[in-house]
PDB file of C-alpha atoms in Angstrom:
ATOM      1  CA  ASP A  14     -14.694   4.476  25.865  1.00 69.00           C
ATOM      2  CA  GLU A  15     -16.254   1.074  25.045  1.00 72.00           C
ATOM      3  CA  SER A  16     -16.516   1.842  21.286  1.00 80.00           C
ATOM      4  CA  VAL A  17     -12.791   2.802  21.261  1.00 82.00           C
ATOM      5  CA  LYS A  18     -11.851  -0.439  23.009  1.00 84.00           C
ATOM      6  CA  ALA A  19     -13.917  -2.452  20.733  1.00 84.00           C
ATOM      7  CA  ALA A  20     -12.448  -0.762  17.672  1.00 86.00           C
ATOM      8  CA  TRP A  21      -8.980  -1.214  19.075  1.00 84.00           C
ATOM      9  CA  SER A  22      -9.640  -5.014  19.571  1.00 84.00           C
ATOM     10  CA  GLU A  23     -10.495  -5.201  15.962  1.00 86.00           C
ATOM     11  CA  VAL A  24      -7.349  -3.599  14.907  1.00 87.00           C
ATOM     12  CA  VAL A  25      -5.306  -5.970  17.223  1.00 88.00           C
ATOM     13  CA  ASN A  26      -7.178  -8.921  15.844  1.00 88.00           C
ATOM     14  CA  GLN A  27      -6.308  -8.075  12.290  1.00 90.00           C
ATOM     15  CA  TYR A  28      -2.550  -7.445  13.137  1.00 90.00           C
ATOM     16  CA  GLN A  29      -2.615 -10.752  14.828  1.00 90.00           C
ATOM     17  CA  ARG A  30      -4.083 -12.482  11.766  1.00 90.00           C
ATOM     18  CA  ARG A  31      -1.328 -10.919   9.717  1.00 90.00           C
ATOM     19  CA  ALA A  32       1.426 -12.177  12.083  1.00 91.00           C
ATOM     20  CA  ASP A  33      -0.208 -15.571  11.943  1.00 91.00           C
ATOM     21  CA  LEU A  34       0.117 -15.784   8.080  1.00 90.00           C
ATOM     22  CA  ILE A  35       3.812 -14.657   8.038  1.00 89.00           C
ATOM     23  CA  PRO A  36       5.516 -17.914   9.036  1.00 90.00           C
ATOM     24  CA  ASN A  37       3.795 -19.828   6.231  1.00 88.00           C
ATOM     25  CA  LEU A  38       4.509 -17.028   3.746  1.00 88.00           C
ATOM     26  CA  VAL A  39       8.183 -17.056   4.753  1.00 88.00           C
ATOM     27  CA  ASN A  40       8.548 -20.825   4.591  1.00 87.00           C
ATOM     28  CA  THR A  41       7.004 -20.795   1.091  1.00 86.00           C
ATOM     29  CA  VAL A  42       9.364 -18.171  -0.121  1.00 87.00           C
ATOM     30  CA  LYS A  43      12.292 -19.806   1.509  1.00 83.00           C
ATOM     31  CA  GLY A  44      11.665 -22.850  -0.638  1.00 81.00           C
ATOM     32  CA  TYR A  45      12.166 -20.819  -3.758  1.00 80.00           C
ATOM     33  CA  ALA A  46      14.421 -17.963  -2.734  1.00 78.00           C
ATOM     34  CA  ALA A  47      16.852 -19.447  -0.088  1.00 73.00           C
ATOM     35  CA  GLN A  48      19.516 -16.840  -1.193  1.00 72.00           C
ATOM     36  CA  GLU A  49      17.235 -14.040   0.061  1.00 81.00           C
ATOM     37  CA  GLN A  50      18.145 -14.841   3.625  1.00 83.00           C
ATOM     38  CA  LYS A  51      18.415 -11.168   4.631  1.00 86.00           C
ATOM     39  CA  VAL A  52      14.882 -10.229   3.533  1.00 88.00           C
ATOM     40  CA  LEU A  53      13.475 -13.410   5.119  1.00 88.00           C
ATOM     41  CA  ILE A  54      15.327 -12.773   8.489  1.00 89.00           C
ATOM     42  CA  GLY A  55      14.037  -9.213   8.352  1.00 90.00           C
ATOM     43  CA  VAL A  56      10.542 -10.243   8.025  1.00 91.00           C
ATOM     44  CA  THR A  57      10.815 -12.889  10.710  1.00 91.00           C
ATOM     45  CA  GLU A  58      12.451 -10.411  13.135  1.00 93.00           C
ATOM     46  CA  ALA A  59      10.030  -7.669  12.340  1.00 92.00           C
ATOM     47  CA  ARG A  60       7.205 -10.124  13.119  1.00 92.00           C
ATOM     48  CA  ALA A  61       8.960 -11.197  16.416  1.00 92.00           C
ATOM     49  CA  ARG A  62       9.285  -7.404  17.477  1.00 91.00           C
ATOM     50  CA  ALA A  63       5.677  -6.739  16.665  1.00 90.00           C
ATOM     51  CA  SER A  64       4.353  -9.802  18.443  1.00 89.00           C
ATOM     52  CA  SER A  65       6.490  -9.203  21.532  1.00 89.00           C
ATOM     53  CA  ILE A  66       4.557  -6.116  22.516  1.00 85.00           C
ATOM     54  CA  GLN A  67       1.948  -6.983  25.040  1.00 84.00           C
ATOM     55  CA  VAL A  68      -1.370  -5.402  23.874  1.00 81.00           C
ATOM     56  CA  THR A  69      -3.827  -4.809  26.553  1.00 80.00           C
ATOM     57  CA  PRO A  70      -6.513  -2.002  26.859  1.00 75.00           C
ATOM     58  CA  GLU A  71      -3.939  -0.153  28.819  1.00 78.00           C
ATOM     59  CA  VAL A  72      -2.077   0.570  25.588  1.00 79.00           C
ATOM     60  CA  LEU A  73      -4.773   3.058  24.868  1.00 80.00           C
ATOM     61  CA  ASN A  74      -3.917   4.968  27.968  1.00 79.00           C
ATOM     62  CA  ASN A  75      -0.124   4.971  27.432  1.00 83.00           C
ATOM     63  CA  PRO A  76       0.833   7.094  24.268  1.00 84.00           C
ATOM     64  CA  GLN A  77       4.451   5.852  24.413  1.00 88.00           C
ATOM     65  CA  LEU A  78       3.562   2.197  24.338  1.00 87.00           C
ATOM     66  CA  PHE A  79       0.864   2.935  21.605  1.00 86.00           C
ATOM     67  CA  GLN A  80       3.505   4.616  19.528  1.00 88.00           C
ATOM     68  CA  LYS A  81       5.916   1.802  20.062  1.00 90.00           C
ATOM     69  CA  TYR A  82       3.243  -0.715  19.004  1.00 89.00           C
ATOM     70  CA  GLN A  83       2.483   1.380  16.004  1.00 89.00           C
ATOM     71  CA  ALA A  84       6.089   1.549  15.031  1.00 90.00           C
ATOM     72  CA  ALA A  85       6.641  -2.150  15.232  1.00 92.00           C
ATOM     73  CA  GLN A  86       3.616  -2.842  13.029  1.00 92.00           C
ATOM     74  CA  GLY A  87       4.942  -0.230  10.586  1.00 91.00           C
ATOM     75  CA  ASP A  88       8.337  -2.036  10.618  1.00 92.00           C
ATOM     76  CA  LEU A  89       6.575  -5.245   9.763  1.00 92.00           C
ATOM     77  CA  THR A  90       4.622  -3.623   6.892  1.00 92.00           C
ATOM     78  CA  GLN A  91       7.914  -2.429   5.377  1.00 92.00           C
ATOM     79  CA  ALA A  92       9.501  -5.855   5.865  1.00 92.00           C
ATOM     80  CA  LEU A  93       6.605  -7.430   4.004  1.00 92.00           C
ATOM     81  CA  LYS A  94       6.799  -4.956   1.269  1.00 91.00           C
ATOM     82  CA  SER A  95      10.513  -5.791   0.812  1.00 90.00           C
ATOM     83  CA  LEU A  96       9.600  -9.483   0.691  1.00 89.00           C
ATOM     84  CA  MET A  97       7.027  -8.847  -2.083  1.00 89.00           C
ATOM     85  CA  VAL A  98       9.641  -6.994  -4.055  1.00 88.00           C
ATOM     86  CA  VAL A  99      12.011  -9.999  -3.814  1.00 86.00           C
ATOM     87  CA  VAL A 100       9.104 -12.271  -4.902  1.00 86.00           C
ATOM     88  CA  GLU A 101       8.908 -10.382  -8.168  1.00 86.00           C
ATOM     89  CA  ASN A 102      12.295 -11.911  -9.111  1.00 85.00           C
ATOM     90  CA  TYR A 103      10.981 -15.485  -8.797  1.00 85.00           C
ATOM     91  CA  PRO A 104       8.320 -16.372 -11.417  1.00 85.00           C
ATOM     92  CA  GLN A 105       8.075 -19.973 -10.288  1.00 86.00           C
ATOM     93  CA  LEU A 106       7.195 -18.731  -6.701  1.00 83.00           C
ATOM     94  CA  LYS A 107       4.580 -16.332  -8.078  1.00 81.00           C
ATOM     95  CA  SER A 108       2.935 -19.238  -9.954  1.00 83.00           C
ATOM     96  CA  ASP A 109       3.002 -21.484  -6.834  1.00 85.00           C
ATOM     97  CA  GLN A 110      -0.604 -22.073  -5.703  1.00 89.00           C
ATOM     98  CA  ASN A 111       0.159 -22.157  -1.977  1.00 87.00           C
ATOM     99  CA  PHE A 112       2.049 -18.934  -2.335  1.00 87.00           C
ATOM    100  CA  ARG A 113      -0.730 -17.176  -4.261  1.00 88.00           C
ATOM    101  CA  ASP A 114      -3.296 -18.366  -1.660  1.00 91.00           C
ATOM    102  CA  LEU A 115      -1.116 -16.905   1.111  1.00 89.00           C
ATOM    103  CA  GLN A 116      -0.468 -13.692  -0.763  1.00 89.00           C
ATOM    104  CA  SER A 117      -4.334 -13.316  -1.350  1.00 91.00           C
ATOM    105  CA  GLN A 118      -4.952 -13.907   2.389  1.00 92.00           C
ATOM    106  CA  LEU A 119      -2.325 -11.418   3.285  1.00 91.00           C
ATOM    107  CA  GLU A 120      -3.789  -8.811   0.912  1.00 91.00           C
ATOM    108  CA  GLY A 121      -7.195  -9.452   2.365  1.00 93.00           C
ATOM    109  CA  THR A 122      -5.767  -9.053   5.964  1.00 91.00           C
ATOM    110  CA  GLU A 123      -4.075  -5.740   4.993  1.00 91.00           C
ATOM    111  CA  ASN A 124      -7.493  -4.523   3.668  1.00 92.00           C
ATOM    112  CA  ARG A 125      -9.122  -5.568   6.981  1.00 92.00           C
ATOM    113  CA  ILE A 126      -6.350  -3.759   8.963  1.00 91.00           C
ATOM    114  CA  THR A 127      -6.897  -0.595   7.016  1.00 90.00           C
ATOM    115  CA  VAL A 128     -10.697  -0.819   7.700  1.00 91.00           C
ATOM    116  CA  ALA A 129     -10.153  -1.593  11.352  1.00 90.00           C
ATOM    117  CA  ARG A 130      -7.689   1.280  11.781  1.00 89.00           C
ATOM    118  CA  ASN A 131     -10.227   3.659  10.088  1.00 89.00           C
ATOM    119  CA  ARG A 132     -12.975   2.420  12.525  1.00 90.00           C
ATOM    120  CA  TYR A 133     -10.638   2.890  15.362  1.00 87.00           C
ATOM    121  CA  ILE A 134      -9.662   6.425  14.312  1.00 87.00           C
ATOM    122  CA  GLN A 135     -13.436   7.406  13.973  1.00 89.00           C
ATOM    123  CA  ALA A 136     -14.174   5.973  17.412  1.00 88.00           C
ATOM    124  CA  VAL A 137     -11.215   7.853  19.006  1.00 87.00           C
ATOM    125  CA  GLN A 138     -12.193  11.053  17.288  1.00 88.00           C
ATOM    126  CA  ALA A 139     -15.780  10.772  18.575  1.00 87.00           C
ATOM    127  CA  TYR A 140     -14.586   9.825  22.037  1.00 85.00           C
ATOM    128  CA  ASN A 141     -11.901  12.574  22.119  1.00 86.00           C
ATOM    129  CA  VAL A 142     -14.394  15.166  21.033  1.00 87.00           C
ATOM    130  CA  THR A 143     -16.803  14.131  23.699  1.00 85.00           C
ATOM    131  CA  VAL A 144     -14.160  14.141  26.462  1.00 86.00           C
ATOM    132  CA  ARG A 145     -12.985  17.560  25.408  1.00 85.00           C
ATOM    133  CA  SER A 146     -16.397  19.066  25.149  1.00 84.00           C
ATOM    134  CA  PHE A 147     -18.099  21.196  27.955  1.00 88.00           C
ATOM    135  CA  PRO A 148     -19.687  20.086  30.296  1.00 87.00           C
ATOM    136  CA  VAL A 149     -18.583  16.479  29.649  1.00 78.00           C
ATOM    137  CA  ASN A 150     -14.960  17.441  30.135  1.00 81.00           C
ATOM    138  CA  LEU A 151     -15.667  18.319  33.805  1.00 83.00           C
ATOM    139  CA  THR A 152     -17.052  14.863  34.463  1.00 80.00           C
ATOM    140  CA  ALA A 153     -14.392  13.114  32.359  1.00 79.00           C
ATOM    141  CA  LYS A 154     -11.658  14.843  34.325  1.00 83.00           C
ATOM    142  CA  MET A 155     -13.237  13.999  37.569  1.00 84.00           C
ATOM    143  CA  PHE A 156     -13.435  10.290  36.573  1.00 83.00           C
ATOM    144  CA  GLY A 157     -10.068  10.160  35.033  1.00 82.00           C
ATOM    145  CA  PHE A 158     -11.133   9.745  31.389  1.00 83.00           C
ATOM    146  CA  GLN A 159      -8.391  10.840  29.175  1.00 81.00           C
ATOM    147  CA  VAL A 160      -7.919  11.638  25.527  1.00 80.00           C
ATOM    148  CA  LYS A 161      -6.993   8.500  23.532  1.00 78.00           C
ATOM    149  CA  PRO A 162      -4.109   8.306  21.095  1.00 77.00           C
ATOM    150  CA  SER A 163      -4.891   7.861  17.493  1.00 76.00           C
ATOM    151  CA  PHE A 164      -2.753   6.281  14.552  1.00 74.00           C
ATOM    152  CA  THR A 165      -0.245   8.645  12.991  1.00 68.00           C
ATOM    153  CA  VAL A 166       1.301   8.613   9.536  1.00 58.00           C
ATOM    154  CA  ALA A 167       4.838   7.378   9.817  1.00 58.00           C
ATOM    155  CA  ASN A 168       6.101   9.358   6.854  1.00 47.00           C
ATOM    156  CA  GLU A 169       3.935  12.487   7.444  1.00 47.00           C
ATOM    157  CA  GLN A 170       6.843  14.794   6.620  1.00 49.00           C
ATOM    158  CA  GLN A 171       7.635  13.056   3.446  1.00 47.00           C
ATOM    159  CA  ILE A 172       4.105  12.986   2.200  1.00 39.00           C
ATOM    160  CA  ALA A 173       3.440  16.549   3.225  1.00 46.00           C
ATOM    161  CA  THR A 174       5.812  17.754   0.533  1.00 50.00           C
ATOM    162  CA  ALA A 175       4.323  17.457  -2.979  1.00 48.00           C
ATOM    163  CA  PRO A 176       6.647  15.842  -5.497  1.00 48.00           C
ATOM    164  CA  THR A 177       8.192  18.255  -8.143  1.00 51.00           C
ATOM    165  CA  VAL A 178       6.895  17.374 -11.548  1.00 47.00           C
ATOM    166  CA  SER A 179       8.616  18.721 -14.607  1.00 46.00           C
ATOM    167  CA  PHE A 180       7.289  18.552 -18.104  1.00 47.00           C
ATOM    168  CA  ASP A 181      10.304  20.226 -19.700  1.00 53.00           C
ATOM    169  CA  ALA A 182      12.522  17.257 -20.348  1.00 48.00           C
ATOM    170  CA  SER A 183      11.500  13.813 -21.590  1.00 47.00           C
ATOM    171  CA  PRO A 184      12.469  10.801 -19.380  1.00 46.00           C
ATOM    172  CA  ALA A 185      15.610   9.079 -20.374  1.00 46.00           C
ATOM    173  CA  GLY A 186      15.244   6.622 -23.056  1.00 46.00           C
ATOM    174  CA  ALA A 187      11.660   7.669 -23.855  1.00 45.00           C
ATOM    175  CA  PRO A 188      10.806   7.947 -27.566  1.00 47.00           C
ATOM    176  CA  PRO A 189       9.895  11.382 -28.806  1.00 48.00           C
ATOM    177  CA  ALA A 190       6.221  12.255 -29.055  1.00 45.00           C
ATOM    178  CA  PRO A 191       4.723  11.677 -32.441  1.00 47.00           C
ATOM    179  CA  ALA A 192       4.339  14.867 -34.542  1.00 47.00           C
ATOM    180  CA  ALA A 193       0.845  15.949 -35.236  1.00 47.00           C
ATOM    181  CA  ALA A 194      -0.364  15.104 -38.794  1.00 48.00           C
ATOM    182  CA  ALA A 195      -0.205  17.981 -41.203  1.00 48.00           C
ATOM    183  CA  ALA A 196      -3.617  19.030 -42.535  1.00 48.00           C
ATOM    184  CA  PRO A 197      -4.278  19.566 -46.169  1.00 50.00           C
ATOM    185  CA  PRO A 198      -4.105  23.222 -47.173  1.00 51.00           C
ATOM    186  CA  GLY A 199      -7.082  25.166 -46.110  1.00 53.00           C
ATOM    187  CA  GLN A 200      -8.147  22.534 -43.393  1.00 51.00           C
ATOM    188  CA  THR A 201      -7.267  22.305 -39.712  1.00 51.00           C
ATOM    189  CA  ALA A 202      -5.688  19.268 -38.228  1.00 50.00           C
ATOM    190  CA  THR A 203      -7.950  16.972 -36.098  1.00 50.00           C
ATOM    191  CA  LYS A 204      -7.211  14.364 -33.632  1.00 45.00           C
TER     192      LYS A 204
END
């Protein structure tokens, strides 16, 4: 239980670090892309929703609250992705040193979130296996230890279906493949 709580604290700390970076990032983008208000507001609102959920150790014992927190963080991730797509349209912004520093910090934080989530998932898996195993499950039940929730994939159904790939037709606007060089009579073509 303690390793799960410690791993969870690391996840929360990384999410908070990301939330702390967002106001500076939004303000920097705003200076270059004021007409992108919809995206900027979306990021700000997603951050507010994610930050408004009170995160205590009890979140680990409340699957509904855990899911709500996870969904809010997922919404913030999507809003940040939209912001980064907008940034692609502003070369001056991409060359701004302050923006590049913030973007680098955000990328590092996203990587730390991934590592923290993986550690949490491993800690929960070990804990849940222990709590469900005989004879520990009897003691766990007696003292009220419950299975802890783990992270889920938001688009699990979408990624469970493999994309259809067709090699029959060339993509629109693609040049035809070069023809193989003809070999002189009596020899085979080589690449």
